mmCIF file of C-alpha atoms in Angstrom:
data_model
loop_
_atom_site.group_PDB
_atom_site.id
_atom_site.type_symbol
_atom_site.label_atom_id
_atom_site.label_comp_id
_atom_site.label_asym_id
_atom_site.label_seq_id
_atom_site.Cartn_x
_atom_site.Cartn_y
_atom_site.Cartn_z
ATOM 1 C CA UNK A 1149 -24.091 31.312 2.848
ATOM 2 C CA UNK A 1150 -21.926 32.308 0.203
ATOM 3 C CA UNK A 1151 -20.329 29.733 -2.276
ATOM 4 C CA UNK A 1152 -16.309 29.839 -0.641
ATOM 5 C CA UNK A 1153 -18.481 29.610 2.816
ATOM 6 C CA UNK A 1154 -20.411 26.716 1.811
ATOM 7 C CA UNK A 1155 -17.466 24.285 0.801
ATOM 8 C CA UNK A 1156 -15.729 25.925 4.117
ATOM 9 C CA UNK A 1157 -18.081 23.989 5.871
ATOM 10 C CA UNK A 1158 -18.315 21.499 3.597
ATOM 11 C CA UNK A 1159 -14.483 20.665 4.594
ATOM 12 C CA UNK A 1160 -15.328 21.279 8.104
ATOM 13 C CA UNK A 1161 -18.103 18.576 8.496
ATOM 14 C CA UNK A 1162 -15.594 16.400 6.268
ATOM 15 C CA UNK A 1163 -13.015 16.757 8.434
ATOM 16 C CA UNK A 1164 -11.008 16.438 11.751
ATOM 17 C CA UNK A 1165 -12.081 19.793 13.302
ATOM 18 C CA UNK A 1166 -14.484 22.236 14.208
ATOM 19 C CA UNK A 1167 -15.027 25.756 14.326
ATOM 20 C CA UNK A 1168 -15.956 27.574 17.490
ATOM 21 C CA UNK A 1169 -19.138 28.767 17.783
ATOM 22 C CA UNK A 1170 -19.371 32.197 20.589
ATOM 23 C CA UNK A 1171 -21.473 30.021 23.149
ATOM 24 C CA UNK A 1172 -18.074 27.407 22.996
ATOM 25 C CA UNK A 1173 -15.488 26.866 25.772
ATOM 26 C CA UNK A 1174 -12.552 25.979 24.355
ATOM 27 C CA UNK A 1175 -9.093 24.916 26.204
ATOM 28 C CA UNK A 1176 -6.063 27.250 25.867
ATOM 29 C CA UNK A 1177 -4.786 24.464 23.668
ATOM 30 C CA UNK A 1178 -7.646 24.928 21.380
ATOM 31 C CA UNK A 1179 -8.219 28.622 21.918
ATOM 32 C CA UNK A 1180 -4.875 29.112 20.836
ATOM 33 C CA UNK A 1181 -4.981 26.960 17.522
ATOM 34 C CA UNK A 1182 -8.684 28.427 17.117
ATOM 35 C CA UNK A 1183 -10.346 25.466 16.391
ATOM 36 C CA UNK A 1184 -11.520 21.833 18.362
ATOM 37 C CA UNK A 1185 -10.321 18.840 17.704
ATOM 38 C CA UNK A 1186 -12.961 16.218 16.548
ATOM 39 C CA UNK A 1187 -13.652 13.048 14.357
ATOM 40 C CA UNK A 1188 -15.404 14.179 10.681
ATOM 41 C CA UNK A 1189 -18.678 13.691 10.826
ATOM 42 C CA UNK A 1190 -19.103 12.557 7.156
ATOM 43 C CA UNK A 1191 -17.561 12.102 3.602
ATOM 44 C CA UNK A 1192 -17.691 14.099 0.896
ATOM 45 C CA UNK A 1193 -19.168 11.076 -1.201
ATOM 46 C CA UNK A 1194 -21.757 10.814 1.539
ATOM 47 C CA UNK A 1195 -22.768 14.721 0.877
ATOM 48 C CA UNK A 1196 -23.137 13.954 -2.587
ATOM 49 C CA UNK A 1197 -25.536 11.136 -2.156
ATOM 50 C CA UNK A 1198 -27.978 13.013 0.111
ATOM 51 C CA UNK A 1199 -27.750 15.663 -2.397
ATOM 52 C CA UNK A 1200 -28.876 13.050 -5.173
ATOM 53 C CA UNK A 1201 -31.524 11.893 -3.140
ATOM 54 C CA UNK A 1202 -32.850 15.512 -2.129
ATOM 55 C CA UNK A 1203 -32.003 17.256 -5.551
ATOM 56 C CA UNK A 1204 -35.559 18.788 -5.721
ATOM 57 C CA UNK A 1205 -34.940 20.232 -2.355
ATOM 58 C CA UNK A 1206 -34.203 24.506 -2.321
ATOM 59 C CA UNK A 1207 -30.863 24.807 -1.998
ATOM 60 C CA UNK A 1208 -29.740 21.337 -3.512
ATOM 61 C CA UNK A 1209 -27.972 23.002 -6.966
ATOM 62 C CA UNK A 1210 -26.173 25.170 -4.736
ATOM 63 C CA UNK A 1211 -25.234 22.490 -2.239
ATOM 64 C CA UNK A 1212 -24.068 20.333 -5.779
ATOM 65 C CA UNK A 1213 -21.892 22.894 -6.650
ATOM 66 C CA UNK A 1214 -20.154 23.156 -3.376
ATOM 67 C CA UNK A 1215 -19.171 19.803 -2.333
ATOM 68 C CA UNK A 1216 -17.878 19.244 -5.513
ATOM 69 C CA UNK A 1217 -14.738 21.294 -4.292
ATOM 70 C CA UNK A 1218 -14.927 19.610 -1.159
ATOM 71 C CA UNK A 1219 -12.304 17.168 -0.165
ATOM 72 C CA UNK A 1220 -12.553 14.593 2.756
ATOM 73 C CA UNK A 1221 -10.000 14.667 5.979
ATOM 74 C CA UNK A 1222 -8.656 18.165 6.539
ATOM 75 C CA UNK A 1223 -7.441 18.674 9.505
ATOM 76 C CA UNK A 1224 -7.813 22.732 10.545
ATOM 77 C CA UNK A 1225 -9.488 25.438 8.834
ATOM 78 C CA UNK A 1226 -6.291 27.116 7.588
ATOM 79 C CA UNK A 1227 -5.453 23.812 5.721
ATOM 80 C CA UNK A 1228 -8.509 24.288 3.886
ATOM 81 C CA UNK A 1229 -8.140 28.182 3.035
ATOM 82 C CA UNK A 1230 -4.732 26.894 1.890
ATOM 83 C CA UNK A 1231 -5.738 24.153 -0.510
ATOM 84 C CA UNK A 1232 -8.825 26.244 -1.768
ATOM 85 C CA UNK A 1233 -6.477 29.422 -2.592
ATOM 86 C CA UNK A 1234 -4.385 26.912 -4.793
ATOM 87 C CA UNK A 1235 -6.741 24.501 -6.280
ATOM 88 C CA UNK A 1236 -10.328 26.391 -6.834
ATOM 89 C CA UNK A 1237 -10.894 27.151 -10.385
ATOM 90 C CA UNK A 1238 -9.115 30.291 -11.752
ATOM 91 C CA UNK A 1239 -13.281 31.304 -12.397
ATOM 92 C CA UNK A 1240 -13.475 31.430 -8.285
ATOM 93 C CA UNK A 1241 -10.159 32.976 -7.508
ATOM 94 C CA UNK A 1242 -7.770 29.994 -7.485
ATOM 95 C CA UNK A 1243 -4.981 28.628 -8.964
ATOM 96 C CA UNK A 1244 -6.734 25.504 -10.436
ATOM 97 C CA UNK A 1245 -4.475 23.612 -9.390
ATOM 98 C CA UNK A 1246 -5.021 19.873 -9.018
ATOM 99 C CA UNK A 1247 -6.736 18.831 -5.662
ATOM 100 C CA UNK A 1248 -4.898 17.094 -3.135
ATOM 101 C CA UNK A 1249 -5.242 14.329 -0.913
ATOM 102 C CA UNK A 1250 -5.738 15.769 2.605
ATOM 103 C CA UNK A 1251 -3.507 14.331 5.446
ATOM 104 C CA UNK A 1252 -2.412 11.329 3.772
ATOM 105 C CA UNK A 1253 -0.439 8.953 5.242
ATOM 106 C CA UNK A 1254 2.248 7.904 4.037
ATOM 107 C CA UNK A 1255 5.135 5.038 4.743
ATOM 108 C CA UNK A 1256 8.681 6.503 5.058
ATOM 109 C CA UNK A 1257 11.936 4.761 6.711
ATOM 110 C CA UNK A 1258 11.587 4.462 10.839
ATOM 111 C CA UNK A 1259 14.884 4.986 11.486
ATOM 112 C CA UNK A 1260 15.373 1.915 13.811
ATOM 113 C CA UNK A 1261 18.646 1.121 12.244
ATOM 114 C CA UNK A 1262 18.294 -2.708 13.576
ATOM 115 C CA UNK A 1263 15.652 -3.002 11.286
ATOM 116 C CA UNK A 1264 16.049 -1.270 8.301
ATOM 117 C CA UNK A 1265 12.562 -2.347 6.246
ATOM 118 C CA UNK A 1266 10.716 -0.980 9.497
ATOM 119 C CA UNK A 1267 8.120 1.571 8.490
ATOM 120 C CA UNK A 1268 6.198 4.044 9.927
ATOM 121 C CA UNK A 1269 2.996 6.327 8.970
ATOM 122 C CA UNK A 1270 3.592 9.925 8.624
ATOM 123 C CA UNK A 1271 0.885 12.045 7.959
ATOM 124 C CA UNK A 1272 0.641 14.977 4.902
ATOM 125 C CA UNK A 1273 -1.313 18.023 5.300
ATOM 126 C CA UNK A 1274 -1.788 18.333 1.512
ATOM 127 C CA UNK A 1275 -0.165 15.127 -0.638
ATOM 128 C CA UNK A 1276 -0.140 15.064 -4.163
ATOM 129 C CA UNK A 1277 0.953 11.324 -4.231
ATOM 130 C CA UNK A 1278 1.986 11.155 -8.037
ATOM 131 C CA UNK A 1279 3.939 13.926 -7.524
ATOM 132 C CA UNK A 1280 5.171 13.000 -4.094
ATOM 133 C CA UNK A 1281 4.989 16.444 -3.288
ATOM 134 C CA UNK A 1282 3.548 17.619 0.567
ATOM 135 C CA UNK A 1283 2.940 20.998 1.448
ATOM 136 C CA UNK A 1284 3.020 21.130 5.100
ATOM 137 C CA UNK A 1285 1.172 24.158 6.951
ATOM 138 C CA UNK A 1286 2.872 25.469 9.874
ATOM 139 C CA UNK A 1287 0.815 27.738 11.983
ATOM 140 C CA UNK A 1288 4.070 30.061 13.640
ATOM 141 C CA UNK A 1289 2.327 30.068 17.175
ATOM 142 C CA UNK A 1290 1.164 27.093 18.791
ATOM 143 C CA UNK A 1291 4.191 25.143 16.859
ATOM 144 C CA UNK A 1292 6.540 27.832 18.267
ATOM 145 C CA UNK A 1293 8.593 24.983 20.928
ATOM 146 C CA UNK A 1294 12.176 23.407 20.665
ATOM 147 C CA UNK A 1295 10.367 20.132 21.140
ATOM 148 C CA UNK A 1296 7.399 20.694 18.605
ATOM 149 C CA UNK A 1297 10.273 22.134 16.046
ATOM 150 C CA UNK A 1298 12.616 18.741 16.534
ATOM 151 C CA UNK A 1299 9.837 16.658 16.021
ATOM 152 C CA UNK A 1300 8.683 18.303 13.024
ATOM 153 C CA UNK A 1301 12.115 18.308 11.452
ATOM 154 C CA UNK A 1302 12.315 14.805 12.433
ATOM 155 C CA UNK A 1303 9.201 14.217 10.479
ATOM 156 C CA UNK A 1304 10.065 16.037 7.270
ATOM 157 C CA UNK A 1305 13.873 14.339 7.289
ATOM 158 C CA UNK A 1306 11.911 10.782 7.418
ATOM 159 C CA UNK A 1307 9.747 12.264 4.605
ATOM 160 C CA UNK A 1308 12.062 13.110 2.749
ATOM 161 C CA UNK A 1309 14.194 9.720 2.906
ATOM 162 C CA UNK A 1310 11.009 8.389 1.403
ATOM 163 C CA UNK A 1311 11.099 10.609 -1.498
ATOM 164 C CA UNK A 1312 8.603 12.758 -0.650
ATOM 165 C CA UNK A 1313 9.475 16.530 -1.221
ATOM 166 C CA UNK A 1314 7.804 18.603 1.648
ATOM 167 C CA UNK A 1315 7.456 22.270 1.356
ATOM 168 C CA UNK A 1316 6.694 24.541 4.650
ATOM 169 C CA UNK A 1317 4.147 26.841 3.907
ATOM 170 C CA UNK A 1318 3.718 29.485 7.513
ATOM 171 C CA UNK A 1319 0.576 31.334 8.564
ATOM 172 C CA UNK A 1320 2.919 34.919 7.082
ATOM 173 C CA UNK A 1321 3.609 33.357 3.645
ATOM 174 C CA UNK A 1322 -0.035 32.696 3.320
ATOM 175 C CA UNK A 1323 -1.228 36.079 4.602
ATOM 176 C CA UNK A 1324 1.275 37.327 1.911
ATOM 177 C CA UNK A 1325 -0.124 37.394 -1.673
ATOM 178 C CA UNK A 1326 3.055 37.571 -3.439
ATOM 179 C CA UNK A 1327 4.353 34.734 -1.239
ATOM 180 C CA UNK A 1328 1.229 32.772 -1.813
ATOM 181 C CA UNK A 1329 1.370 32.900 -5.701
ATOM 182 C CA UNK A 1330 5.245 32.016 -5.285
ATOM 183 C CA UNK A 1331 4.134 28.917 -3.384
ATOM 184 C CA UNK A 1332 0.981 28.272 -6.643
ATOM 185 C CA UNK A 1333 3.674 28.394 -9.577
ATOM 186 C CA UNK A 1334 6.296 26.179 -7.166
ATOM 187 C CA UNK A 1335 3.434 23.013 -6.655
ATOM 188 C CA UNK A 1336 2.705 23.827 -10.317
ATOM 189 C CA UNK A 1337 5.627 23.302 -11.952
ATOM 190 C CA UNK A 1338 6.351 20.141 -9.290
ATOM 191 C CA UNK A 1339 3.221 19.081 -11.009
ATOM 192 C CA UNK A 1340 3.935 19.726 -14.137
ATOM 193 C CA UNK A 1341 0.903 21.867 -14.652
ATOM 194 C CA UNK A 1342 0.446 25.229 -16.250
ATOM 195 C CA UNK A 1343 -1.182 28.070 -15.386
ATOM 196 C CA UNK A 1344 -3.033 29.975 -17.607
ATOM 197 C CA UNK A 1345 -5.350 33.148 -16.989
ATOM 198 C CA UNK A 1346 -5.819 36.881 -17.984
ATOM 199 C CA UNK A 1347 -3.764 38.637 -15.573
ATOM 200 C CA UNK A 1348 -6.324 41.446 -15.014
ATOM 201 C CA UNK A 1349 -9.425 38.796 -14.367
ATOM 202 C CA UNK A 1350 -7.106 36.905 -12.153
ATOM 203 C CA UNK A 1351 -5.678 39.901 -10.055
ATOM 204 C CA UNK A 1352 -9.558 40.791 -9.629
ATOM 205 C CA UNK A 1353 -11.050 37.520 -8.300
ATOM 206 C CA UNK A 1354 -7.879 36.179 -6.944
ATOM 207 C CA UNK A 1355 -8.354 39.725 -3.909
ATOM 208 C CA UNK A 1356 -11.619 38.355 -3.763
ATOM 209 C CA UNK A 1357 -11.105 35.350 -2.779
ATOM 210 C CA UNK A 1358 -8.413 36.247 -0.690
ATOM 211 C CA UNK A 1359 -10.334 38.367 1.276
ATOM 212 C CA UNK A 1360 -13.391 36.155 2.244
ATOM 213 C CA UNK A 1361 -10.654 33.263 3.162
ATOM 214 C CA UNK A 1362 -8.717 35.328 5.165
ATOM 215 C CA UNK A 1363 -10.428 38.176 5.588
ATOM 216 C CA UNK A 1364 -7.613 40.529 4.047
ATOM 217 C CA UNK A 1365 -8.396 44.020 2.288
#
């Protein structure tokens, strides 16, 4: 496996979700989103210390370097292409942006108004919490409902009274280079980070990246 496959799959076994493989039957549900539905099946820390213990083992430098970009508790694969695109080192293709936390919860307002210190959980696809910043991926198809679209407004407005500043990023924004390096130099400045790289190295691995992610010429 390639290096951007190996911490795909390190994000995968770290988080809520699974890839199909050809011999799977999946529901429409799942065929639809593309992926299943499942508990992780480790921690990133816990790929790091069966690394340590099998670091004379073939493979085990590569394996290092990998789950070192891994992050624990994604929740689909195109959350992962989407936090990889930004926060990978420039050196791979990325932004370098500071990693996130993956679908973190966070406390925001109820809105029971006969109790108004009631909280509730809501859940952040990518949270930088010192920022308060959430970028929220919205895949444009299975999300496609009236229902689906009032709860997820609901959502961001209960967010939002929390102080949290939640960005939509779609599956056509992402597939969209321009779009994509819009959304990099928004969470940047949000995080007050700057981004510095020769525009001709970046152009070149940033497409290369791009493509083995998405799969885009």
């Amino acid at each position: 496996m390639s290096l951007i496959e190996t911490i795909q799959l390190g994000y995968e076994l770290c988080g809520s979700y699974a890839t199909p493989t050809e011999e799977s039957t999946l529901s429409d549900d799942d065929a639809e989103r593309g992926f299943v539905r499942r508990k992780p099946l480790t921690t990133q820390k816990d790929i790091l210390r069966f690394i340590d213990l099998a670091s004379k083992l073939r493979g085990s430098r590569n394996a290092l370097r990998a789950a070192r970009f891994v992050r624990d508790n994604s929740a689909s694969p195109m959350e992962t292409k989407l936090a990889l695109l930004l926060c990978l080192p420039r050196m791979l293709g990325g932004y370098g942006i500071p990693f996130p936390v993956m679908n973190a919860d966070v406390f925001v307002p109820s809105g029971n108004y006969s109790n108004a210190q009631r909280t509730q959980q809501r859940r952040c696809d990518l949270y930088w919490p010192d920022a308060r910043l959430a970028l929220e991926y919205d895949s444009d198809s299975w999300h496609a409902d009236d229902k689906s679209r009032q709860l997820d407004s609901q959502r961001r407005v209960r967010l939002n009274s929390a102080d949290v500043f939640v960005v939509t990023v779609t599956r056509g924004q992402l597939y969209n280079a321009n779009e994509t390096d819009m959304i990099a130099r928004f969470v940047a400045r949000r995080l007050n980070v700057r981004l510095r790289f020769s525009a001709k190295r970046a152009l070149s691995t940033r497409y290369a990246l791009r493509c083995e992610l998405l799969g885009t010429k």
